[in-house]
Short mmCIF file of N, CA, C and O in Angstrom, two decimals:
data_model
loop_
_atom_site.label_atom_id
_atom_site.label_comp_id
_atom_site.label_asym_id
_atom_site.label_seq_id
_atom_site.Cartn_x
_atom_site.Cartn_y
_atom_site.Cartn_z
N MET A 1 0.84 -1.19 0.00
CA MET A 1 0.00 0.00 0.00
C MET A 1 0.88 1.24 0.00
O MET A 1 1.87 1.30 0.71
N ALA A 2 0.46 2.22 -0.75
CA ALA A 2 1.19 3.49 -0.82
C ALA A 2 0.82 4.35 0.39
O ALA A 2 -0.24 4.20 0.97
N ARG A 3 1.73 5.24 0.72
CA ARG A 3 1.47 6.18 1.81
C ARG A 3 1.34 7.58 1.23
O ARG A 3 2.13 7.98 0.39
N THR A 4 0.34 8.30 1.69
CA THR A 4 0.13 9.67 1.25
C THR A 4 0.05 10.57 2.47
O THR A 4 -0.40 10.16 3.54
N ALA A 5 0.48 11.82 2.30
CA ALA A 5 0.43 12.79 3.39
C ALA A 5 -0.97 13.38 3.48
O ALA A 5 -1.53 13.83 2.48
N LYS A 6 -1.54 13.33 4.66
CA LYS A 6 -2.87 13.88 4.90
C LYS A 6 -2.81 14.82 6.09
O LYS A 6 -2.22 14.50 7.12
N LYS A 7 -3.42 15.99 5.94
CA LYS A 7 -3.49 16.93 7.06
C LYS A 7 -4.60 16.49 8.00
O LYS A 7 -5.71 16.20 7.57
N ARG A 8 -4.26 16.44 9.27
CA ARG A 8 -5.21 16.04 10.30
C ARG A 8 -5.20 17.04 11.44
O ARG A 8 -4.20 17.70 11.72
N LEU A 9 -6.31 17.15 12.11
CA LEU A 9 -6.44 17.99 13.29
C LEU A 9 -5.81 17.28 14.48
O LEU A 9 -6.01 16.08 14.67
N VAL A 10 -5.02 18.01 15.26
CA VAL A 10 -4.42 17.46 16.48
C VAL A 10 -4.77 18.40 17.63
O VAL A 10 -4.54 19.60 17.55
N VAL A 11 -5.32 17.82 18.68
CA VAL A 11 -5.71 18.58 19.87
C VAL A 11 -4.93 18.01 21.05
O VAL A 11 -4.99 16.80 21.30
N THR A 12 -4.19 18.86 21.75
CA THR A 12 -3.44 18.41 22.91
C THR A 12 -4.11 18.90 24.19
O THR A 12 -4.91 19.85 24.17
N PHE A 13 -3.74 18.26 25.30
CA PHE A 13 -4.34 18.56 26.59
C PHE A 13 -3.25 18.67 27.65
O PHE A 13 -2.20 18.05 27.54
N SER A 14 -3.52 19.44 28.68
CA SER A 14 -2.53 19.62 29.73
C SER A 14 -2.50 18.47 30.72
O SER A 14 -1.50 18.26 31.39
N THR A 15 -3.60 17.71 30.80
CA THR A 15 -3.63 16.58 31.74
C THR A 15 -4.14 15.33 31.04
O THR A 15 -4.91 15.41 30.07
N THR A 16 -3.73 14.20 31.55
CA THR A 16 -4.21 12.92 31.02
C THR A 16 -5.71 12.79 31.25
O THR A 16 -6.43 12.25 30.40
N GLY A 17 -6.19 13.29 32.35
CA GLY A 17 -7.63 13.26 32.64
C GLY A 17 -8.43 13.98 31.57
O GLY A 17 -9.49 13.50 31.14
N ASP A 18 -7.95 15.15 31.11
CA ASP A 18 -8.64 15.88 30.05
C ASP A 18 -8.60 15.10 28.74
O ASP A 18 -9.58 15.08 27.99
N ALA A 19 -7.47 14.45 28.46
CA ALA A 19 -7.36 13.68 27.22
C ALA A 19 -8.34 12.51 27.21
O ALA A 19 -9.03 12.26 26.21
N ILE A 20 -8.46 11.83 28.33
CA ILE A 20 -9.39 10.69 28.41
C ILE A 20 -10.83 11.17 28.38
O ILE A 20 -11.69 10.56 27.74
N ALA A 21 -11.10 12.29 29.03
CA ALA A 21 -12.45 12.87 28.99
C ALA A 21 -12.81 13.27 27.56
O ALA A 21 -13.95 13.06 27.12
N ALA A 22 -11.85 13.82 26.82
CA ALA A 22 -12.09 14.19 25.42
C ALA A 22 -12.39 12.95 24.59
O ALA A 22 -13.26 12.98 23.72
N GLU A 23 -11.66 11.87 24.84
CA GLU A 23 -11.90 10.63 24.10
C GLU A 23 -13.34 10.17 24.28
O GLU A 23 -14.02 9.80 23.32
N GLN A 24 -13.84 10.23 25.50
CA GLN A 24 -15.22 9.83 25.77
C GLN A 24 -16.20 10.81 25.16
O GLN A 24 -17.22 10.42 24.60
N SER A 25 -15.89 12.10 25.23
CA SER A 25 -16.77 13.14 24.71
C SER A 25 -16.89 13.10 23.19
O SER A 25 -17.97 13.34 22.64
N LEU A 26 -15.79 12.80 22.50
CA LEU A 26 -15.76 12.89 21.04
C LEU A 26 -16.00 11.56 20.32
O LEU A 26 -16.03 11.51 19.10
N ALA A 27 -16.18 10.51 21.07
CA ALA A 27 -16.31 9.17 20.48
C ALA A 27 -17.49 9.05 19.52
O ALA A 27 -17.43 8.30 18.55
N GLY A 28 -18.56 9.78 19.75
CA GLY A 28 -19.77 9.63 18.96
C GLY A 28 -19.82 10.41 17.65
O GLY A 28 -20.77 10.27 16.89
N LEU A 29 -18.80 11.22 17.35
CA LEU A 29 -18.83 12.00 16.11
C LEU A 29 -18.67 11.10 14.90
O LEU A 29 -17.93 10.12 14.94
N LYS A 30 -19.35 11.44 13.82
CA LYS A 30 -19.25 10.64 12.60
C LYS A 30 -17.99 11.04 11.82
O LYS A 30 -17.72 12.21 11.64
N ARG A 31 -17.25 10.04 11.37
CA ARG A 31 -16.00 10.26 10.66
C ARG A 31 -15.97 9.49 9.36
O ARG A 31 -16.63 8.47 9.23
N THR A 32 -15.13 9.98 8.43
CA THR A 32 -14.96 9.27 7.16
C THR A 32 -13.58 8.65 7.04
O THR A 32 -13.38 7.77 6.20
N CYS A 33 -12.62 9.07 7.84
CA CYS A 33 -11.27 8.53 7.70
C CYS A 33 -11.00 7.45 8.74
O CYS A 33 -11.42 7.56 9.88
N ARG A 34 -10.30 6.42 8.29
CA ARG A 34 -9.88 5.36 9.19
C ARG A 34 -8.66 5.87 9.95
O ARG A 34 -7.80 6.52 9.39
N GLY A 35 -8.57 5.61 11.22
CA GLY A 35 -7.42 6.07 12.00
C GLY A 35 -7.62 7.44 12.62
O GLY A 35 -6.74 7.95 13.31
N CYS A 36 -8.77 8.05 12.37
CA CYS A 36 -9.07 9.34 13.00
C CYS A 36 -10.00 9.09 14.19
O CYS A 36 -10.57 8.03 14.33
N GLY A 37 -10.13 10.11 15.01
CA GLY A 37 -11.00 9.99 16.16
C GLY A 37 -10.42 9.09 17.23
O GLY A 37 -11.09 8.19 17.72
N ARG A 38 -9.15 9.36 17.59
CA ARG A 38 -8.51 8.53 18.62
C ARG A 38 -7.38 9.29 19.29
O ARG A 38 -6.88 10.27 18.77
N LEU A 39 -7.01 8.80 20.47
CA LEU A 39 -5.86 9.36 21.18
C LEU A 39 -4.58 8.81 20.58
O LEU A 39 -4.51 7.62 20.24
N ILE A 40 -3.58 9.68 20.47
CA ILE A 40 -2.26 9.31 19.95
C ILE A 40 -1.20 9.95 20.83
O ILE A 40 -1.49 10.89 21.58
N PRO A 41 0.03 9.47 20.76
CA PRO A 41 1.12 10.20 21.43
C PRO A 41 1.29 11.56 20.76
O PRO A 41 1.08 11.69 19.55
N VAL A 42 1.64 12.57 21.53
CA VAL A 42 1.83 13.91 20.96
C VAL A 42 2.93 13.83 19.89
O VAL A 42 4.03 13.33 20.17
N PRO A 43 2.65 14.29 18.67
CA PRO A 43 3.67 14.27 17.62
C PRO A 43 4.89 15.11 17.97
O PRO A 43 4.78 16.10 18.70
N ARG A 44 6.04 14.74 17.43
CA ARG A 44 7.29 15.45 17.72
C ARG A 44 7.25 16.92 17.30
O ARG A 44 7.97 17.74 17.85
N GLU A 45 6.43 17.23 16.31
CA GLU A 45 6.39 18.61 15.80
C GLU A 45 5.89 19.61 16.83
O GLU A 45 6.10 20.80 16.70
N ILE A 46 5.17 19.12 17.82
CA ILE A 46 4.66 20.01 18.87
C ILE A 46 5.01 19.41 20.22
O ILE A 46 5.28 18.22 20.35
N SER A 47 5.03 20.25 21.24
CA SER A 47 5.22 19.72 22.59
C SER A 47 4.04 20.20 23.42
O SER A 47 3.58 21.33 23.27
N ALA A 48 3.55 19.32 24.25
CA ALA A 48 2.39 19.68 25.04
C ALA A 48 2.33 18.82 26.29
O ALA A 48 2.89 17.72 26.33
N GLY A 49 1.62 19.34 27.24
CA GLY A 49 1.43 18.80 28.56
C GLY A 49 1.56 17.32 28.82
O GLY A 49 2.62 16.82 29.17
N CYS A 50 0.49 16.57 28.66
CA CYS A 50 0.43 15.22 29.19
C CYS A 50 1.02 14.16 28.27
O CYS A 50 1.13 13.01 28.66
N GLY A 51 1.36 14.50 27.05
CA GLY A 51 1.93 13.51 26.13
C GLY A 51 0.91 12.79 25.28
O GLY A 51 1.26 11.96 24.46
N MET A 52 -0.38 13.11 25.48
CA MET A 52 -1.44 12.50 24.68
C MET A 52 -2.14 13.58 23.87
O MET A 52 -2.28 14.71 24.32
N ALA A 53 -2.59 13.21 22.67
CA ALA A 53 -3.29 14.16 21.80
C ALA A 53 -4.44 13.44 21.11
O ALA A 53 -4.43 12.22 20.95
N TRP A 54 -5.42 14.21 20.66
CA TRP A 54 -6.55 13.69 19.91
C TRP A 54 -6.31 13.96 18.43
O TRP A 54 -6.03 15.10 18.05
N LYS A 55 -6.40 12.94 17.60
CA LYS A 55 -6.22 13.08 16.15
C LYS A 55 -7.58 12.89 15.49
O LYS A 55 -8.29 11.94 15.79
N ASP A 56 -7.92 13.83 14.60
CA ASP A 56 -9.22 13.73 13.93
C ASP A 56 -9.19 14.45 12.59
O ASP A 56 -8.18 15.01 12.19
N GLU A 57 -10.33 14.42 11.92
CA GLU A 57 -10.46 15.04 10.61
C GLU A 57 -10.54 16.57 10.73
O GLU A 57 -11.20 17.08 11.64
N LEU A 58 -9.89 17.27 9.81
CA LEU A 58 -9.92 18.74 9.82
C LEU A 58 -11.35 19.27 9.74
O LEU A 58 -11.68 20.28 10.36
N GLU A 59 -12.17 18.60 8.96
CA GLU A 59 -13.54 19.06 8.74
C GLU A 59 -14.38 19.07 10.03
O GLU A 59 -15.41 19.73 10.08
N LEU A 60 -13.95 18.35 11.03
CA LEU A 60 -14.70 18.27 12.29
C LEU A 60 -14.26 19.29 13.34
O LEU A 60 -14.75 19.27 14.47
N LYS A 61 -13.33 20.18 12.98
CA LYS A 61 -12.76 21.10 13.97
C LYS A 61 -13.82 21.87 14.75
O LYS A 61 -13.80 21.87 15.98
N ASP A 62 -14.74 22.53 14.07
CA ASP A 62 -15.75 23.33 14.76
C ASP A 62 -16.62 22.47 15.68
O ASP A 62 -16.93 22.86 16.80
N GLU A 63 -16.99 21.31 15.19
CA GLU A 63 -17.82 20.39 15.98
C GLU A 63 -17.05 19.89 17.22
O GLU A 63 -17.61 19.79 18.31
N ILE A 64 -15.78 19.61 17.05
CA ILE A 64 -14.95 19.16 18.17
C ILE A 64 -14.81 20.25 19.22
O ILE A 64 -14.97 20.00 20.41
N VAL A 65 -14.54 21.48 18.78
CA VAL A 65 -14.41 22.61 19.72
C VAL A 65 -15.72 22.80 20.49
O VAL A 65 -15.70 22.97 21.71
N ARG A 66 -16.85 22.76 19.78
CA ARG A 66 -18.15 22.91 20.44
C ARG A 66 -18.38 21.81 21.48
O ARG A 66 -18.83 22.08 22.60
N GLN A 67 -18.09 20.57 21.11
CA GLN A 67 -18.31 19.45 22.02
C GLN A 67 -17.42 19.54 23.26
O GLN A 67 -17.87 19.30 24.37
N LEU A 68 -16.16 19.92 23.07
CA LEU A 68 -15.25 20.08 24.21
C LEU A 68 -15.73 21.19 25.13
O LEU A 68 -15.71 21.04 26.36
N GLU A 69 -16.18 22.31 24.55
CA GLU A 69 -16.71 23.41 25.37
C GLU A 69 -17.95 22.96 26.15
O GLU A 69 -18.09 23.26 27.33
N LYS A 70 -18.83 22.23 25.46
CA LYS A 70 -20.06 21.73 26.09
C LYS A 70 -19.74 20.86 27.30
O LYS A 70 -20.42 20.93 28.33
N ASP A 71 -18.69 20.05 27.20
CA ASP A 71 -18.31 19.14 28.27
C ASP A 71 -17.25 19.72 29.21
O ASP A 71 -16.66 19.00 30.02
N SER A 72 -17.00 21.02 29.09
CA SER A 72 -16.04 21.74 29.95
C SER A 72 -14.65 21.13 29.94
O SER A 72 -13.99 21.00 30.98
N ILE A 73 -14.18 20.74 28.74
CA ILE A 73 -12.83 20.20 28.57
C ILE A 73 -12.02 21.26 27.85
O ILE A 73 -12.41 21.72 26.77
N THR A 74 -10.90 21.66 28.43
CA THR A 74 -10.09 22.73 27.87
C THR A 74 -8.89 22.16 27.12
O THR A 74 -8.00 21.57 27.73
N PRO A 75 -8.86 22.34 25.80
CA PRO A 75 -7.68 21.88 25.05
C PRO A 75 -6.50 22.81 25.29
O PRO A 75 -6.68 23.99 25.60
N GLU A 76 -5.30 22.26 25.16
CA GLU A 76 -4.09 23.07 25.32
C GLU A 76 -3.71 23.71 23.99
O GLU A 76 -3.49 24.90 23.89
N VAL A 77 -3.61 22.89 22.93
CA VAL A 77 -3.25 23.35 21.59
C VAL A 77 -4.17 22.67 20.58
O VAL A 77 -4.45 21.48 20.70
N ILE A 78 -4.63 23.43 19.59
CA ILE A 78 -5.38 22.87 18.46
C ILE A 78 -4.62 23.27 17.21
O ILE A 78 -4.45 24.46 16.94
N THR A 79 -4.14 22.29 16.45
CA THR A 79 -3.32 22.57 15.28
C THR A 79 -3.55 21.51 14.21
O THR A 79 -4.30 20.57 14.42
N THR A 80 -2.90 21.69 13.07
CA THR A 80 -2.95 20.67 12.02
C THR A 80 -1.54 20.17 11.75
O THR A 80 -0.58 20.93 11.81
N ILE A 81 -1.44 18.89 11.47
CA ILE A 81 -0.17 18.24 11.16
C ILE A 81 -0.40 17.27 10.02
O ILE A 81 -1.46 16.65 9.93
N GLU A 82 0.60 17.13 9.15
CA GLU A 82 0.52 16.15 8.08
C GLU A 82 1.01 14.80 8.59
O GLU A 82 2.07 14.70 9.19
N PHE A 83 0.20 13.78 8.36
CA PHE A 83 0.54 12.41 8.72
C PHE A 83 0.66 11.58 7.45
O PHE A 83 -0.11 11.77 6.51
N LEU A 84 1.62 10.67 7.44
CA LEU A 84 1.69 9.70 6.34
C LEU A 84 0.73 8.58 6.67
O LEU A 84 0.85 7.93 7.71
N GLU A 85 -0.24 8.37 5.78
CA GLU A 85 -1.25 7.35 6.01
C GLU A 85 -1.31 6.40 4.83
O GLU A 85 -1.05 6.79 3.70
N LYS A 86 -1.66 5.19 5.12
CA LYS A 86 -1.80 4.19 4.07
C LYS A 86 -3.03 4.52 3.23
O LYS A 86 -4.07 4.91 3.74
N SER A 87 -2.89 4.36 1.93
CA SER A 87 -4.04 4.52 1.04
C SER A 87 -4.15 3.28 0.19
O SER A 87 -3.14 2.69 -0.21
N LYS A 88 -5.35 2.87 -0.07
CA LYS A 88 -5.56 1.66 -0.86
C LYS A 88 -5.33 1.97 -2.33
O LYS A 88 -5.86 2.94 -2.86
N ASN A 89 -4.55 1.15 -2.96
CA ASN A 89 -4.38 1.24 -4.40
C ASN A 89 -5.21 0.15 -5.05
O ASN A 89 -5.13 -1.02 -4.67
N ILE A 90 -6.00 0.52 -5.99
CA ILE A 90 -6.84 -0.45 -6.67
C ILE A 90 -6.27 -0.69 -8.05
O ILE A 90 -6.09 0.25 -8.83
N PHE A 91 -5.93 -1.91 -8.32
CA PHE A 91 -5.37 -2.28 -9.62
C PHE A 91 -6.42 -3.08 -10.38
O PHE A 91 -6.90 -4.09 -9.90
N LEU A 92 -6.74 -2.59 -11.54
CA LEU A 92 -7.71 -3.30 -12.38
C LEU A 92 -6.97 -4.21 -13.33
O LEU A 92 -6.01 -3.82 -13.99
N GLN A 93 -7.39 -5.42 -13.40
CA GLN A 93 -6.77 -6.37 -14.32
C GLN A 93 -7.48 -6.27 -15.67
O GLN A 93 -8.69 -6.17 -15.72
N PRO A 94 -6.69 -6.31 -16.76
CA PRO A 94 -7.31 -6.22 -18.09
C PRO A 94 -8.12 -7.46 -18.42
O PRO A 94 -8.02 -8.48 -17.89
#
């Protein structure tokens, strides 16, 4: 499988408790990308509090911010980072 660079939303938190609370709060959002909507180690490109970050689709940024505010979860940093992700190559046989 080929790898392609995809921009993804990354949200960091100052405490592990906030990161886990965000995971529970954001679990129900509808997504189209595989590998999005989950906790990841904070990428090297940024440094942040607890070492955990939320990775999700860029298109969900406003919805994520609203949901976090609704649940009184304060993000530390909200940014975008390019990730190398696997993409399916479809080969048609003649």
